[in-house]
XYZ file of C-alpha atoms in Angstrom:
684
model
C 144.266 60.809 164.631
C 143.117 65.097 165.403
C 142.992 67.901 163.010
C 143.897 71.875 164.448
C 143.352 74.920 162.801
C 144.362 78.353 162.360
C 141.832 80.293 165.208
C 141.777 83.010 162.456
C 140.847 80.377 159.295
C 138.161 78.864 162.020
C 136.829 83.221 162.959
C 137.013 83.433 159.252
C 134.060 80.665 157.973
C 132.377 80.379 161.103
C 131.906 84.538 161.234
C 132.561 84.195 164.564
C 133.427 87.644 166.968
C 137.228 88.263 167.697
C 137.078 87.878 171.470
C 135.905 83.984 170.999
C 138.737 82.194 170.618
C 139.623 78.255 171.517
C 141.946 77.467 173.637
C 144.437 75.278 171.495
C 143.263 74.447 168.022
C 141.919 71.054 168.921
C 137.439 71.208 167.324
C 136.971 68.794 169.778
C 137.818 71.027 172.872
C 134.203 72.341 174.637
C 136.389 74.674 176.799
C 136.093 78.549 174.292
C 138.009 81.255 176.672
C 136.414 84.290 177.042
C 138.465 88.038 175.980
C 137.403 91.063 177.150
C 134.062 92.062 175.785
C 131.860 93.557 178.097
C 129.196 93.126 180.126
C 126.929 94.023 176.926
C 128.709 91.125 174.729
C 128.450 88.403 177.237
C 124.512 89.260 177.574
C 124.630 89.335 173.546
C 126.394 85.792 173.675
C 124.008 84.718 176.478
C 121.041 85.348 174.200
C 122.346 83.871 171.134
C 123.471 80.444 172.556
C 119.524 81.048 174.108
C 117.853 81.450 170.612
C 120.290 78.079 169.291
C 118.705 76.012 171.836
C 114.954 77.241 170.728
C 115.754 77.253 166.911
C 117.208 73.336 167.926
C 114.588 72.503 169.290
C 112.000 73.767 167.039
C 114.279 71.333 164.039
C 113.685 68.664 166.799
C 110.289 68.629 165.862
C 107.844 66.938 169.242
C 109.397 63.819 169.317
C 107.166 61.696 168.037
C 105.592 60.438 165.020
C 101.817 60.622 163.148
C 100.521 57.202 164.662
C 102.889 57.505 167.578
C 100.820 61.398 169.134
C 97.526 59.943 167.475
C 97.595 57.104 170.188
C 99.504 59.471 172.558
C 96.133 61.812 172.673
C 93.574 58.884 172.524
C 95.470 57.398 175.837
C 95.669 61.068 177.498
C 92.200 63.402 176.650
C 89.999 64.235 179.204
C 87.091 62.307 176.496
C 85.275 59.617 177.329
C 85.669 58.239 173.690
C 88.816 58.001 172.849
C 90.212 56.143 175.239
C 87.889 53.247 174.108
C 88.885 52.761 171.371
C 92.308 52.433 173.094
C 91.746 50.473 175.581
C 88.521 47.828 174.229
C 89.590 44.796 171.737
C 88.812 44.906 167.910
C 85.609 44.496 167.812
C 84.368 46.908 170.522
C 87.641 49.545 168.916
C 85.342 49.731 165.667
C 81.959 50.096 167.743
C 83.406 53.080 170.019
C 84.969 54.160 166.731
C 81.354 54.215 165.115
C 80.197 56.401 168.697
C 82.897 58.645 169.451
C 82.673 59.902 165.261
C 78.833 59.577 165.131
C 78.800 61.783 168.488
C 81.908 64.250 167.295
C 79.351 65.215 164.068
C 76.212 65.720 166.275
C 78.272 68.445 169.013
C 79.069 70.175 165.550
C 75.807 70.139 163.887
C 74.878 71.943 167.489
C 77.551 74.805 167.589
C 76.540 75.701 164.024
C 73.222 76.312 164.868
C 74.242 78.138 168.119
C 76.559 79.608 166.420
C 74.753 81.162 163.519
C 71.846 82.285 166.387
C 74.543 84.435 167.448
C 75.130 85.631 164.607
C 71.772 86.948 162.936
C 72.260 89.263 166.525
C 68.583 89.636 167.507
C 66.992 91.188 169.929
C 63.621 90.995 172.634
C 62.285 94.240 174.360
C 61.262 94.844 177.019
C 59.073 97.004 178.109
C 58.798 99.289 181.069
C 56.381 101.660 182.916
C 57.910 104.976 184.875
C 56.955 108.097 186.480
C 58.318 111.189 186.930
C 57.927 114.759 185.766
C 58.614 115.347 182.225
C 59.609 117.763 179.874
C 55.895 119.545 177.873
C 57.094 118.687 174.234
C 57.923 120.605 170.856
C 54.212 122.446 169.863
C 54.655 122.955 165.991
C 51.711 124.706 164.795
C 50.989 125.644 160.676
C 48.309 127.610 158.364
C 47.294 124.691 156.576
C 47.534 127.691 153.759
C 51.287 128.496 152.997
C 50.585 132.573 151.384
C 48.145 135.601 152.151
C 46.243 135.244 148.453
C 46.271 138.690 148.736
C 49.881 139.149 148.893
C 50.553 137.097 146.477
C 47.774 137.866 143.541
C 50.435 139.771 141.290
C 52.361 136.621 141.777
C 49.839 133.927 140.240
C 48.171 136.625 138.055
C 48.238 134.492 134.976
C 48.551 130.807 136.962
C 44.813 131.737 138.255
C 43.573 132.685 135.172
C 45.028 129.913 132.774
C 43.120 127.502 135.672
C 39.790 129.083 135.017
C 39.946 128.445 132.194
C 40.353 125.162 132.709
C 38.100 124.400 135.001
C 34.912 126.713 132.373
C 36.588 123.306 129.887
C 36.123 120.744 132.092
C 33.106 121.826 133.109
C 31.250 123.277 129.897
C 33.376 123.039 126.974
C 31.242 123.887 124.035
C 30.306 127.320 126.562
C 34.311 127.892 126.560
C 35.041 127.505 123.388
C 32.590 129.748 122.189
C 33.470 132.370 124.696
C 37.769 131.962 124.085
C 37.978 135.141 123.525
C 40.753 135.890 126.481
C 44.649 136.435 125.802
C 46.328 133.492 128.452
C 49.510 133.015 129.099
C 50.625 130.174 126.208
C 53.624 129.552 128.435
C 52.941 127.516 131.133
C 49.869 125.572 129.581
C 53.060 124.280 127.139
C 55.804 123.671 129.654
C 53.149 121.426 131.441
C 49.562 121.150 130.167
C 46.320 119.151 130.672
C 45.188 116.415 128.332
C 42.221 114.673 128.095
C 42.988 110.597 127.145
C 39.946 109.092 124.847
C 39.786 105.744 125.597
C 36.644 104.768 124.238
C 38.219 103.213 121.384
C 41.364 100.681 123.460
C 42.575 99.891 120.417
C 42.829 103.321 118.721
C 43.489 106.076 121.864
C 43.275 109.600 122.188
C 45.227 112.072 123.256
C 42.849 115.146 123.166
C 44.297 119.339 124.571
C 41.603 120.889 126.546
C 42.167 123.844 124.239
C 41.540 121.601 120.512
C 45.115 120.072 119.536
C 46.005 116.687 118.714
C 48.479 115.880 120.127
C 49.120 111.872 118.409
C 49.049 112.588 115.129
C 46.439 109.920 114.122
C 43.473 111.669 113.413
C 42.762 115.335 112.119
C 41.838 118.626 114.281
C 38.224 118.189 114.340
C 38.910 115.018 116.349
C 40.097 117.364 119.716
C 35.845 119.084 119.212
C 34.469 115.343 120.635
C 33.405 115.925 123.927
C 34.643 113.351 126.571
C 31.968 112.050 129.355
C 33.654 110.734 132.519
C 33.251 107.795 131.440
C 34.679 107.802 127.857
C 37.966 109.523 129.178
C 40.409 110.412 131.643
C 42.979 113.476 132.587
C 46.598 112.931 132.835
C 49.225 115.573 132.810
C 51.755 115.802 129.974
C 55.790 115.972 131.312
C 58.053 116.390 128.504
C 61.788 116.803 128.598
C 63.867 117.617 125.202
C 62.538 120.134 123.707
C 59.283 118.004 123.239
C 60.133 114.818 122.000
C 60.254 112.497 125.055
C 56.846 112.971 126.401
C 55.033 111.010 129.571
C 51.078 111.220 131.045
C 50.842 111.162 134.874
C 46.876 109.527 134.565
C 44.510 110.597 137.049
C 41.315 109.349 137.878
C 39.467 112.864 138.784
C 39.226 115.510 137.687
C 39.828 117.139 140.350
C 42.914 115.502 142.042
C 44.618 116.483 137.828
C 43.942 120.605 138.271
C 44.680 120.334 142.088
C 48.510 118.680 141.290
C 48.691 120.462 138.193
C 48.548 123.694 139.685
C 50.625 123.049 142.691
C 53.233 121.736 140.007
C 52.932 125.329 138.593
C 53.318 127.274 141.704
C 56.302 125.715 142.904
C 57.599 126.938 138.978
C 56.944 130.720 140.439
C 57.711 130.565 144.045
C 61.300 128.962 143.172
C 62.006 132.238 141.880
C 61.644 133.630 144.566
C 63.605 134.698 147.739
C 62.673 133.746 150.395
C 62.472 136.450 152.904
C 60.258 137.414 150.510
C 57.929 134.208 150.862
C 58.315 134.691 154.379
C 56.926 138.316 154.364
C 53.901 137.338 152.085
C 53.215 134.024 154.726
C 51.000 134.535 157.759
C 52.626 136.865 160.685
C 52.862 135.128 164.808
C 51.258 138.699 165.504
C 47.894 138.443 163.635
C 47.411 134.492 164.066
C 48.433 133.768 167.311
C 45.339 135.484 169.227
C 45.819 133.511 173.158
C 48.602 132.004 174.762
C 48.953 130.404 177.531
C 50.628 127.531 180.033
C 49.721 126.493 182.883
C 49.211 129.422 184.963
C 51.815 131.293 182.237
C 50.904 133.548 179.844
C 52.193 133.657 176.874
C 52.696 135.547 173.526
C 54.121 135.336 169.612
C 57.229 136.230 170.961
C 57.167 133.132 172.677
C 57.368 130.535 169.572
C 60.277 130.599 167.162
C 59.138 130.892 163.726
C 60.509 128.685 160.763
C 59.598 128.430 156.851
C 58.021 125.518 155.530
C 57.313 125.824 152.613
C 54.626 123.384 152.232
C 52.352 125.269 154.570
C 54.573 129.087 154.464
C 55.400 130.770 158.498
C 55.180 127.729 160.598
C 55.765 129.081 165.142
C 56.773 126.396 167.147
C 56.919 126.284 171.091
C 59.337 124.915 173.494
C 61.111 124.135 171.311
C 64.665 124.222 172.827
C 66.897 125.392 171.005
C 68.213 128.933 173.318
C 66.122 128.298 176.449
C 65.468 125.322 178.428
C 62.672 123.106 177.745
C 59.757 123.901 179.540
C 58.008 120.792 182.352
C 55.091 120.187 182.913
C 53.919 120.768 186.477
C 50.864 117.733 186.565
C 48.986 115.575 184.295
C 45.665 117.178 183.108
C 44.159 119.734 181.527
C 44.697 123.075 183.364
C 48.304 122.642 183.184
C 49.095 121.639 179.341
C 49.430 124.964 176.668
C 45.949 126.392 175.437
C 46.043 128.077 171.865
C 43.613 130.503 170.150
C 44.763 130.475 166.675
C 42.756 132.972 163.959
C 43.497 130.826 160.544
C 42.391 134.017 158.112
C 40.840 131.455 155.868
C 38.574 134.656 154.028
C 42.469 135.732 152.620
C 43.320 131.133 151.404
C 45.022 130.851 148.144
C 41.737 129.362 146.180
C 43.409 126.819 143.967
C 46.015 126.236 146.534
C 44.590 125.471 149.544
C 42.121 123.235 149.768
C 42.247 122.399 153.513
C 40.817 124.765 155.758
C 42.706 124.186 159.304
C 45.569 124.680 161.484
C 48.683 121.539 161.253
C 50.080 121.306 164.459
C 52.433 118.394 165.453
C 54.082 117.726 168.532
C 58.081 116.815 168.946
C 61.042 116.104 171.177
C 63.170 119.074 171.198
C 65.753 120.066 168.715
C 64.306 118.441 166.495
C 63.519 119.565 163.054
C 59.170 119.348 162.752
C 58.735 116.572 159.658
C 55.070 117.916 159.950
C 53.469 117.403 156.655
C 53.919 113.849 157.268
C 53.656 113.696 160.584
C 51.682 116.831 162.060
C 46.981 115.850 162.299
C 44.650 118.617 161.541
C 42.298 120.492 164.274
C 39.403 122.330 162.145
C 38.595 125.801 162.473
C 35.630 126.957 163.939
C 36.140 123.631 167.013
C 38.055 123.560 170.587
C 39.951 120.758 169.938
C 42.026 118.524 173.076
C 44.937 117.065 172.696
C 45.784 113.789 176.565
C 49.410 113.109 175.148
C 51.307 109.957 176.103
C 54.736 109.273 175.815
C 57.101 106.452 174.198
C 60.486 105.907 174.841
C 62.790 104.383 172.418
C 66.249 102.856 173.303
C 67.667 100.536 170.224
C 71.201 98.475 170.858
C 72.516 99.649 167.565
C 74.494 98.097 165.917
C 75.284 95.536 164.928
C 72.058 94.343 166.336
C 69.984 97.611 165.057
C 70.930 99.340 162.039
C 70.282 103.008 164.030
C 72.901 105.926 164.587
C 72.962 107.957 167.434
C 73.802 111.378 165.968
C 73.592 110.195 161.942
C 77.829 111.156 161.260
C 78.416 107.268 160.200
C 75.231 107.938 157.276
C 76.424 108.651 154.301
C 73.839 111.115 152.977
C 74.681 114.649 153.846
C 72.050 116.246 155.717
C 70.629 119.659 154.451
C 69.030 120.551 157.287
C 72.299 120.990 159.410
C 71.603 125.027 159.325
C 68.810 124.363 161.857
C 71.092 123.245 164.114
C 68.233 119.912 164.728
C 69.226 116.670 165.501
C 69.521 113.256 163.499
C 66.124 112.145 161.242
C 65.306 109.489 159.008
C 62.930 111.902 157.466
C 65.629 115.096 157.282
C 68.290 112.100 156.186
C 66.012 110.925 153.203
C 65.052 113.930 152.003
C 68.175 115.120 151.994
C 69.272 111.892 150.134
C 65.654 112.735 147.024
C 67.277 116.013 147.378
C 70.102 114.956 146.375
C 69.694 112.251 143.883
C 67.166 116.055 142.071
C 70.200 118.137 142.064
C 72.265 115.044 140.553
C 69.877 114.104 137.798
C 67.925 117.135 137.077
C 70.731 119.866 137.658
C 68.254 121.327 140.868
C 66.961 121.194 143.874
C 62.942 120.913 144.489
C 60.882 123.784 146.193
C 60.157 121.687 149.227
C 63.874 120.996 150.342
C 66.640 122.498 151.670
C 68.793 123.685 148.786
C 72.708 122.872 149.117
C 74.606 125.684 148.909
C 75.389 127.246 145.220
C 72.735 125.001 144.109
C 69.168 126.371 142.469
C 66.019 125.920 142.689
C 64.386 124.198 139.887
C 61.946 126.498 137.646
C 60.630 126.648 134.101
C 62.824 129.681 132.970
C 66.437 127.502 134.138
C 65.385 124.148 134.003
C 62.149 123.183 131.494
C 62.958 119.825 132.072
C 62.603 119.726 135.285
C 59.335 118.393 136.111
C 59.523 115.612 133.758
C 62.949 114.631 135.532
C 61.391 114.551 139.058
C 58.553 113.047 137.940
C 60.202 110.004 136.923
C 62.473 110.132 140.665
C 59.122 110.639 142.559
C 58.373 107.266 141.103
C 61.585 105.601 140.681
C 61.563 102.183 143.510
C 65.554 102.150 142.836
C 65.820 105.831 144.019
C 63.354 105.505 146.956
C 64.897 101.760 147.239
C 68.433 103.329 147.898
C 67.911 106.037 149.593
C 66.207 103.653 152.238
C 69.208 101.590 152.787
C 71.430 104.183 153.669
C 69.360 106.006 156.058
C 69.071 105.143 159.516
C 66.747 105.005 162.579
C 67.881 107.383 165.655
C 69.053 105.208 167.977
C 66.894 106.726 170.844
C 63.381 108.499 170.064
C 60.390 110.227 171.908
C 56.677 109.455 170.591
C 53.938 110.944 172.375
C 50.813 109.251 171.211
C 47.488 111.585 170.662
C 44.471 110.877 172.030
C 41.946 114.258 170.612
C 38.909 114.636 171.454
C 36.701 118.038 169.277
C 34.031 120.556 170.475
C 32.363 123.677 168.497
C 33.965 126.741 170.155
C 32.558 128.578 170.249
C 28.736 128.388 171.476
C 25.918 130.474 169.744
C 25.804 131.243 173.434
C 28.500 132.695 174.258
C 29.582 133.579 170.027
C 29.375 137.088 170.166
C 30.837 138.386 172.955
C 34.061 136.258 172.315
C 34.285 137.308 169.092
C 34.164 141.071 169.931
C 37.323 141.018 172.882
C 39.439 139.066 170.259
C 38.870 141.489 167.784
C 39.195 144.034 169.749
C 42.456 142.422 171.101
C 44.089 142.188 168.084
C 42.284 145.489 165.490
C 41.809 147.399 168.320
C 38.345 148.008 166.668
C 34.736 147.790 168.632
C 32.979 145.790 165.667
C 33.629 142.069 165.019
C 36.686 141.364 162.030
C 36.449 137.636 163.430
C 34.238 134.492 162.414
C 33.967 131.519 163.224
C 35.173 129.535 159.793
C 38.996 131.123 161.275
C 39.017 130.482 164.675
C 40.506 127.698 166.276
C 41.161 126.815 169.725
C 44.130 123.905 171.280
C 44.214 122.486 174.936
C 47.637 120.390 174.489
C 48.620 118.261 178.351
C 50.047 115.015 179.324
C 46.772 112.517 179.687
C 49.149 111.566 183.167
C 52.595 111.091 183.373
C 53.980 107.587 183.484
C 56.027 107.339 180.245
C 56.713 103.764 178.356
C 59.853 102.536 177.740
C 60.596 99.939 174.816
C 63.851 99.524 175.245
C 65.969 96.638 173.440
C 68.607 94.015 174.799
C 70.210 91.040 173.179
C 68.501 88.184 172.678
C 71.464 85.634 172.526
C 74.901 87.221 174.521
C 78.057 86.210 174.699
C 77.323 83.130 177.898
C 73.829 81.896 175.727
C 76.399 81.205 173.502
C 79.480 79.494 175.876
C 76.863 77.817 178.139
C 75.436 75.708 174.850
C 78.478 75.554 173.499
C 79.762 73.555 176.944
C 76.803 71.799 177.489
C 75.895 69.818 174.479
C 80.254 68.821 174.407
C 79.467 67.859 178.175
C 76.365 66.440 176.965
C 77.288 64.333 173.951
C 81.391 63.725 175.006
C 81.854 64.243 178.105
C 83.891 66.584 177.558
C 85.449 70.895 178.858
C 87.620 73.555 177.796
C 90.455 71.371 178.898
C 89.177 68.819 175.606
C 89.307 70.984 173.387
C 93.425 72.760 175.000
C 94.533 68.890 174.349
C 92.864 69.148 171.422
C 94.262 72.518 170.444
C 98.277 70.976 171.681
C 97.782 67.871 169.068
C 96.691 69.909 166.176
C 100.190 73.113 166.917
C 102.405 68.760 167.390
C 100.681 67.500 163.954
C 101.107 70.597 161.996
C 105.033 71.103 163.474
C 105.604 67.636 162.651
C 104.188 68.518 158.744
C 106.339 70.938 158.886
C 109.871 69.292 159.797
C 108.961 66.970 157.050
C 108.023 69.636 154.906
C 111.077 70.992 155.147
C 113.266 68.324 155.417
C 112.100 66.891 151.702
C 112.764 70.671 150.350
C 117.049 70.427 151.887
C 117.344 66.436 150.195
C 115.656 67.964 147.033
C 118.081 70.809 146.975
C 120.566 68.602 147.753
C 120.340 65.978 145.042
C 119.884 68.881 142.653
C 123.269 70.496 143.921
C 125.046 66.693 143.908
C 123.669 66.671 140.321
C 125.723 69.106 139.027
C 128.208 69.032 140.277
C 130.534 66.670 138.206
C 133.512 66.393 140.263
C 134.190 64.216 143.600
C 133.545 66.474 146.293
C 136.709 68.637 148.003
C 138.329 66.574 150.841
C 138.672 68.715 154.762
C 142.497 69.217 153.762
C 141.343 71.137 150.075
C 139.154 73.350 152.000
C 141.760 74.439 154.581
C 144.151 75.087 152.383
C 141.771 76.737 150.275
C 141.532 79.381 153.076
C 144.783 79.372 154.536
C 146.520 80.121 150.676
C 145.066 81.995 148.936
C 147.128 81.200 145.733
C 145.425 77.190 146.215
C 144.042 75.823 142.915
C 142.168 72.589 143.293
C 142.881 69.952 140.215
C 140.420 70.651 137.885
C 143.052 67.953 134.765
C 139.959 67.021 132.944
C 139.019 63.376 132.797
C 137.638 61.745 129.749
C 134.795 59.990 130.236
C 136.346 56.614 128.582
C 138.917 56.279 131.007
C 137.015 57.107 134.026
C 137.370 59.197 137.295
C 141.287 59.721 137.194
C 143.861 59.684 134.195
C 145.402 56.888 132.533
C 148.557 56.764 132.639
C 147.804 57.097 136.576
C 147.470 54.227 138.171
C 144.607 53.642 140.603
C 145.136 54.757 144.294
C 145.801 51.439 146.297
C 143.341 51.194 149.439
C 143.577 51.601 152.727
C 142.686 51.823 156.185
C 139.637 54.483 156.316
C 140.387 57.627 158.634
C 138.891 57.453 161.398
C 135.336 58.983 162.295
C 135.552 61.769 165.004
C 132.889 64.356 165.929
C 136.471 66.781 166.589
C 137.191 66.154 162.596
C 133.178 67.391 161.474
C 133.598 71.573 160.607
C 130.525 72.682 162.482
C 130.260 76.320 164.807
C 131.020 76.056 168.307
C 127.629 76.841 169.550
C 126.375 74.106 168.028
C 128.529 71.661 169.483
C 127.886 72.556 172.822
C 124.345 72.896 172.197
C 125.057 68.536 170.867
C 127.097 68.840 174.891
C 124.527 69.756 176.334
C 121.793 67.457 174.978
C 117.884 67.461 175.384
C 118.319 70.548 177.755
C 115.825 72.234 176.875
């Protein structure tokens, strides 16, 4: 018995393209006549058939159950243990199962150790020694006094008078009270005064102002007249904010330290209000400071130096910086091939309370790098000849993830305030830029010692009366330092200059007279001696040898090390290889595949059960489906049926059972391409 269906109905039901037509109405016939769609439609049809075959293969799955798949793996794998589990008797199976499980755990444990060691990114350091002609380092020299006292005296007049009164009060308190007739600038003192803390009674300490005012509110004014000795009192600097309502004390163990730090803080407030160009003119000019210069056999002078203004030391001069010209090489090691300088520091014009050290501050560094001479420099004494022998160490770090370093600082989240100098990245520049950034955000102004970003102002007592208190808190903040250290990184490539320093008196007593006469004549065109031993410094800077050391990082554990150790452990404990891992990966994929198929089948079954539960009547027959698509006016029999009378009306007799129709495949409504897939079988 064959069922014939209209071709238009067939296309309507299954959405086939119009050129695919059955040769007759027989659904069991597998021959399909192609129309004339062209080569493009034929290719589309082939792709569709291929995808349907692939989908059919995916739906079919590996063809195993879980147990069959596990047995197949144990029987065919190249790993030794699982084979014995299948082949041996019951007792040996248990033994081999335990041994395989134990050695698998050992392999996984060892693998975890090796992978964790590899991911720790450890480095090994190698030291190599080379010999070649090297570029002479950049040399920065500064005077220990930032300004000439004769040029800044008018700015420091009130501060110096106040400083003298403070020293009189410390050294001779009774005499200073009796002779206190001078008028002092109280505005400077009121911002950050120096106080004495009387700790002779530890349960009741008193804070005494140096000029007689009591500030702790616990004793009467006569208490300020008491004289503290060195053991009973200590000096401190009082820093207040919010109009004096919130104060802290910065303690010192010596009055010398206290007055030096206090004077430096007040001088910073004064110089911060002066334009930088005026500060440059108040410092020591190069033509007066650099008396003689010789590099190897070539003469040089102050014009061969680049001038920069360093707030802590005033005008500084850099030789061989390499900004506008190529770096100078050193022809040979030794004193005669280095840099020789004779400098005049003009010690007689030092600022008395600001510069307590006399000499030259110098530093050796790479070309195009900013000299942080206050932190990395050394002093050369006046009246001496200082010889500095140089050895070179080159550091090469690997970078991320092995070392937290940077090549040019582009990935560091800190704005470099030293970028105006066009210098290379350094961690010192990053740390100081970070501190200045915190200073601007916390105190609303920048510190005088560090570069200032555009649009911001330096801190001073007039515009920012609370800045000293804010600066002190920020300077003592551990959290601020840790934040900046965490954000800044070391440079991946660095050059360090190791110095061997020796000194001798210069000039000697026998040659002092004629040397000073010649130098005075050359600089001041004077027949009189205008120089003295207190202001003269001679420097000799040279390479001790052309040997240089390279300290280079390399990965302690690379990928080859990791793979060899993983393979060694796997082969030693289980006799396996990479192919065994591939086999294990294959069975895992098959397990997942079977699980997905079972989950999909379970979901379909649940969906069908819910659909059957919601349908009250029997399912439609094939004839009803065909009639519904061919006759749009057809309505199925939906007469209500009483639950008491059963599925048929009471007035109708029950149908007489007859012979059921044959179960032909041709009666199934299936797409044509699926019929072809069934006919081809498992061709894939």
